[in-house]
mmCIF file with all atom_site columns, C-alpha atoms in Angstrom:
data_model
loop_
_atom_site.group_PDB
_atom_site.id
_atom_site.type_symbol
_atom_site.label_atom_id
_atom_site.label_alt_id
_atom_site.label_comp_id
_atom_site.label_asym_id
_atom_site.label_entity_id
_atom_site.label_seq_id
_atom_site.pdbx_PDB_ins_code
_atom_site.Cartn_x
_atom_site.Cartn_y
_atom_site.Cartn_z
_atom_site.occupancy
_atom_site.B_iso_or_equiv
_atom_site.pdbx_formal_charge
_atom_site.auth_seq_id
_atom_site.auth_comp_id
_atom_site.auth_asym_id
_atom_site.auth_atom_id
_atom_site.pdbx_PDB_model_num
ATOM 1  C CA . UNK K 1 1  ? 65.079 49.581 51.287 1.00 0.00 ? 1  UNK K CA 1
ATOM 2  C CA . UNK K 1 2  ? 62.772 46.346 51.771 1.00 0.00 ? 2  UNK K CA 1
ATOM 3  C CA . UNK K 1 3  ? 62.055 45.681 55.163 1.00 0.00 ? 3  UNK K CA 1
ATOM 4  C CA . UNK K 1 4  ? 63.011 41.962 56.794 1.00 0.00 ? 4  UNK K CA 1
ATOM 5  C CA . UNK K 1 5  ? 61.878 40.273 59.225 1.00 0.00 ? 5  UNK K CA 1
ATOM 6  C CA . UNK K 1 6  ? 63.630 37.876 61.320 1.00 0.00 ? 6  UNK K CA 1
ATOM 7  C CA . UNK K 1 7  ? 61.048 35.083 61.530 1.00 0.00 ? 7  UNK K CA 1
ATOM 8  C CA . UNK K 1 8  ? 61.172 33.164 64.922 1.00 0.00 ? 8  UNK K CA 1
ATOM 9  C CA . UNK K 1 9  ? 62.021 29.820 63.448 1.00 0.00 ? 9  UNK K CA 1
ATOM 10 C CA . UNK K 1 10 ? 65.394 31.519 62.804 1.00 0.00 ? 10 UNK K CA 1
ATOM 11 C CA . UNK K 1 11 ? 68.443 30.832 65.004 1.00 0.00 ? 11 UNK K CA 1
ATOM 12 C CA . UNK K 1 12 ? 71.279 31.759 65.371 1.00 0.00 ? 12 UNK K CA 1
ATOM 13 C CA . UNK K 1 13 ? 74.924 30.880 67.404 1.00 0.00 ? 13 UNK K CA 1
ATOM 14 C CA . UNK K 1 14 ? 78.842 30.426 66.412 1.00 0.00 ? 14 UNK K CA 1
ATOM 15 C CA . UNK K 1 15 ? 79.550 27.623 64.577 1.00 0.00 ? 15 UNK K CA 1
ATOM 16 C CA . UNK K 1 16 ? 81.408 24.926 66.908 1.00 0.00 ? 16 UNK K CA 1
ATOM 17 C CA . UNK K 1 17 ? 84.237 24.094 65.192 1.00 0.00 ? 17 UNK K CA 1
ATOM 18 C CA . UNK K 1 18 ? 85.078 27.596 64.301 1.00 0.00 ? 18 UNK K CA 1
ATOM 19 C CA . UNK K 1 19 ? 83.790 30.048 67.122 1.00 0.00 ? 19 UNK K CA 1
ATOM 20 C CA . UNK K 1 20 ? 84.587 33.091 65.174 1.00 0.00 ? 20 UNK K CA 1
ATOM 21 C CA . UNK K 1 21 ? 81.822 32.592 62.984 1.00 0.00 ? 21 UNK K CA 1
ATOM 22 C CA . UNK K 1 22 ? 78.512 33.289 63.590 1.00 0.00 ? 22 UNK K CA 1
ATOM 23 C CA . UNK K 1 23 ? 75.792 30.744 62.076 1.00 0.00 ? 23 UNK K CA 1
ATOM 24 C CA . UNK K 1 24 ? 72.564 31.651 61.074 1.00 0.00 ? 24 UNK K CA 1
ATOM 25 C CA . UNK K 1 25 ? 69.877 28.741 60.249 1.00 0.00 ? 25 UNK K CA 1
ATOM 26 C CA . UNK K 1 26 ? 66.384 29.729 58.942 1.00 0.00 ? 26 UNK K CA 1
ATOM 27 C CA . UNK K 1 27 ? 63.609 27.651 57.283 1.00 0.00 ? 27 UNK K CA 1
ATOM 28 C CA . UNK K 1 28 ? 61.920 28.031 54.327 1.00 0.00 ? 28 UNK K CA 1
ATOM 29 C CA . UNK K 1 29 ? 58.860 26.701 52.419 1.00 0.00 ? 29 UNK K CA 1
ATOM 30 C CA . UNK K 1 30 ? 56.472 28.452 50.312 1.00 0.00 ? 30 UNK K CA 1
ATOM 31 C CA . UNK K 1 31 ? 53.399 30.258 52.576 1.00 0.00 ? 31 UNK K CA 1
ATOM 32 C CA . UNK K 1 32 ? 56.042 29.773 55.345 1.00 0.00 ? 32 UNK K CA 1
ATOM 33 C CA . UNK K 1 33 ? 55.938 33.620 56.025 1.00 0.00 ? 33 UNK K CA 1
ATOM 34 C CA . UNK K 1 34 ? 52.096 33.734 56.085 1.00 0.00 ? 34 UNK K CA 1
ATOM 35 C CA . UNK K 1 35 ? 51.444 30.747 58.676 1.00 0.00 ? 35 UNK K CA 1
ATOM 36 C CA . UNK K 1 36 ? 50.946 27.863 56.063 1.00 0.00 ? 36 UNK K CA 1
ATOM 37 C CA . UNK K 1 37 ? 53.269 26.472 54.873 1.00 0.00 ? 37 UNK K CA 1
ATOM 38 C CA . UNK K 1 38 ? 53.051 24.285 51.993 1.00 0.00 ? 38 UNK K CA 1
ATOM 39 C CA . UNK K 1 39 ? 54.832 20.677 52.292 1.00 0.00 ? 39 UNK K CA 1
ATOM 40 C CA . UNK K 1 40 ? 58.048 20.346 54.064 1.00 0.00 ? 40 UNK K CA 1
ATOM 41 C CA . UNK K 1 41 ? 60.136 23.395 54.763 1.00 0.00 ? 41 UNK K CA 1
ATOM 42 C CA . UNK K 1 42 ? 64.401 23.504 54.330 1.00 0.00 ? 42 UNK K CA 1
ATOM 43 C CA . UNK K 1 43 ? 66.573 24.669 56.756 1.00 0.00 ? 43 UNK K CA 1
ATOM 44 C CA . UNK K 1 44 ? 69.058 26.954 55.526 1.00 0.00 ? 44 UNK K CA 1
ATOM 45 C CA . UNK K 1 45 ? 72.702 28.099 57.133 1.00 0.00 ? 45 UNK K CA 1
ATOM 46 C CA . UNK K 1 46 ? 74.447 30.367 56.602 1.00 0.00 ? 46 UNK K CA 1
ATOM 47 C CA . UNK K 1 47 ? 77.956 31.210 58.299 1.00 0.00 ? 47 UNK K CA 1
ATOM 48 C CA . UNK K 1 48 ? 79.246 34.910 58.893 1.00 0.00 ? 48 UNK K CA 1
ATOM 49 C CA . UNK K 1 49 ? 82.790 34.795 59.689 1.00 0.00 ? 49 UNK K CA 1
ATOM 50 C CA . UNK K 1 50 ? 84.567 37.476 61.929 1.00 0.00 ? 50 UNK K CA 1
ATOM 51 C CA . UNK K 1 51 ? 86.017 40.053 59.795 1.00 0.00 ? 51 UNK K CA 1
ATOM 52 C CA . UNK K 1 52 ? 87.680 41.972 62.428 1.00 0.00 ? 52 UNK K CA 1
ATOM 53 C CA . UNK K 1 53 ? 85.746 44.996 62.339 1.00 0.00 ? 53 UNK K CA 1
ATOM 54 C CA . UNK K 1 54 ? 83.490 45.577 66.010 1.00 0.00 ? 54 UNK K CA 1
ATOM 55 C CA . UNK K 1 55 ? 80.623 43.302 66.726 1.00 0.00 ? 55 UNK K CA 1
ATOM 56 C CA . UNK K 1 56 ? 77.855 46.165 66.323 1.00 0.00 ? 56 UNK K CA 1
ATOM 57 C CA . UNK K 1 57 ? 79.226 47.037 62.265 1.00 0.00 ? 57 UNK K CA 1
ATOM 58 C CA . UNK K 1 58 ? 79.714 43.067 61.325 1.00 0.00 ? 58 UNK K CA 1
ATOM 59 C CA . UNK K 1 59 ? 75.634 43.208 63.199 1.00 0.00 ? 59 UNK K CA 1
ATOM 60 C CA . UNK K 1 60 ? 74.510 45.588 60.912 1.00 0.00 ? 60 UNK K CA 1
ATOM 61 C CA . UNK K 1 61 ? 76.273 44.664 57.987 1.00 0.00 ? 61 UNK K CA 1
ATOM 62 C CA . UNK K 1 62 ? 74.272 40.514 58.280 1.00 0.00 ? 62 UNK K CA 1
ATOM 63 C CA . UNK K 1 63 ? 70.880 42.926 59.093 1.00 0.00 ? 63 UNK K CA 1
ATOM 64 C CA . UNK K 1 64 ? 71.306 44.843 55.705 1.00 0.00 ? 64 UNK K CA 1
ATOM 65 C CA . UNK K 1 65 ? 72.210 42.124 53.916 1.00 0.00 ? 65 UNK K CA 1
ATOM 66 C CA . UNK K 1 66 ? 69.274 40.384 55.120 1.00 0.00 ? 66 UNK K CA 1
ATOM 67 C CA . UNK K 1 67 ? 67.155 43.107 54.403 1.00 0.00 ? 67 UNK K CA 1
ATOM 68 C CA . UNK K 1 68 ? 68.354 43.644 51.005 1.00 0.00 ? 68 UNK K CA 1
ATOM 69 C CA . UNK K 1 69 ? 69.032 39.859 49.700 1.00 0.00 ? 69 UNK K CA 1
ATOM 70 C CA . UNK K 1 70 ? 67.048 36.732 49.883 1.00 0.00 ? 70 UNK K CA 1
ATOM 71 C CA . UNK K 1 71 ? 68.945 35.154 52.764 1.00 0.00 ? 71 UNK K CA 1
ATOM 72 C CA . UNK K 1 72 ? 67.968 32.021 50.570 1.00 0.00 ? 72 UNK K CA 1
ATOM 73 C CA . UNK K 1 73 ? 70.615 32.630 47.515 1.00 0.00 ? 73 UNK K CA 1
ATOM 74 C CA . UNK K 1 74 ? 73.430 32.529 49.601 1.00 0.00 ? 74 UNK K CA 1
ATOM 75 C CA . UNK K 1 75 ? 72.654 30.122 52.752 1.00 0.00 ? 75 UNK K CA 1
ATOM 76 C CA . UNK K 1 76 ? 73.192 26.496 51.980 1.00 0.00 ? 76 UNK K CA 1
ATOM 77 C CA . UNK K 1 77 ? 70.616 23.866 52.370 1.00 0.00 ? 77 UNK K CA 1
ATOM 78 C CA . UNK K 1 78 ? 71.239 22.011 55.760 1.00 0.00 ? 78 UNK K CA 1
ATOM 79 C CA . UNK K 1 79 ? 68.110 20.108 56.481 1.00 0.00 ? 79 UNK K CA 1
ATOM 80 C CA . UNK K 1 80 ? 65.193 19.104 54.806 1.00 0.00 ? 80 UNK K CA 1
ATOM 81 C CA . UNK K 1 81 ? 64.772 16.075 51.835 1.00 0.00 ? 81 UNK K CA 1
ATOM 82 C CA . UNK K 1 82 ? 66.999 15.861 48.709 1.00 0.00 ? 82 UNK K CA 1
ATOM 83 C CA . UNK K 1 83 ? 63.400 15.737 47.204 1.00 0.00 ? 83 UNK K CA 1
ATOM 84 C CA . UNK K 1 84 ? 61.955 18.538 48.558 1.00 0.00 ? 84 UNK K CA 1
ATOM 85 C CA . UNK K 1 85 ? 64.977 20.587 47.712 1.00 0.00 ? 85 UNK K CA 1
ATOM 86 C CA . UNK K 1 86 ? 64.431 19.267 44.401 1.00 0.00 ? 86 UNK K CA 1
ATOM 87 C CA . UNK K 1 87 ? 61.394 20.206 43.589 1.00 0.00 ? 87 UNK K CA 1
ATOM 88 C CA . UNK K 1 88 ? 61.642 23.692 45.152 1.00 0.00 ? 88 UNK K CA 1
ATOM 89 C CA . UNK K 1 89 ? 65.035 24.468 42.980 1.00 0.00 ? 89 UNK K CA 1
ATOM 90 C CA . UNK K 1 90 ? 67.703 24.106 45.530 1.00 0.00 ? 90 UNK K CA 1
ATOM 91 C CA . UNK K 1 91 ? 71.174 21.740 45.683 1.00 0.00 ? 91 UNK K CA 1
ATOM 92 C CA . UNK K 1 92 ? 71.421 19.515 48.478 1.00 0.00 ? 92 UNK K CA 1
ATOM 93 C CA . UNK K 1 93 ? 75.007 19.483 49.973 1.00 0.00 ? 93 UNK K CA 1
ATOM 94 C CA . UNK K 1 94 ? 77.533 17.133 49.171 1.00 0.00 ? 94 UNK K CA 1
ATOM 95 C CA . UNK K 1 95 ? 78.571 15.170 51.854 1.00 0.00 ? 95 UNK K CA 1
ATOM 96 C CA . UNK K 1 96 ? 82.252 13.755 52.930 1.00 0.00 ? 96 UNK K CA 1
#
């Protein structure tokens, strides 16, 4: 099993119009992890919903996933430049 860590520019709290989901928001640019960063980094979200099972399991279950996934193919791009996500392969969200 890869090992993840939770970098400290990571956050995390329940999403305000829905508080039984949890919301996770992380940046990312390339070199990020190592201290330098290269250009502007993303911010990411990503939303964990309740699934009724107890806090600790639903826990575990976002820390695996993190662990075994890059947190990066299924967050959604929240912050940043629609250039920058360009040019580093992501979709910007669609707005209403």
């Amino acid at each position: 099993m890869a090992e993840y860590r939770i970098p400290s520019r990571a956050k995390h709290s329940s999403d305000f119009d829905d508080p039984d989901t949890t919301v996770v928001t992380f940046l990312h640019a390339p070199g990020l992890g190592s201290g330098k960063p290269d250009g502007m980094p993303l911010q990411f979200r990503w939303a964990i919903p309740d699934d009724g099972t107890p806090p600790e399991a639903q826990a575990a279950a976002a820390l695996n996933r993190l662990a075994e996934e890059d947190p990066k193919t299924y967050g959604q791009v929240c912050g940043g430049s629609l250039e920058r996500a360009e040019e580093l392969g992501f979709s910007w969200p669609q707005r209403d």
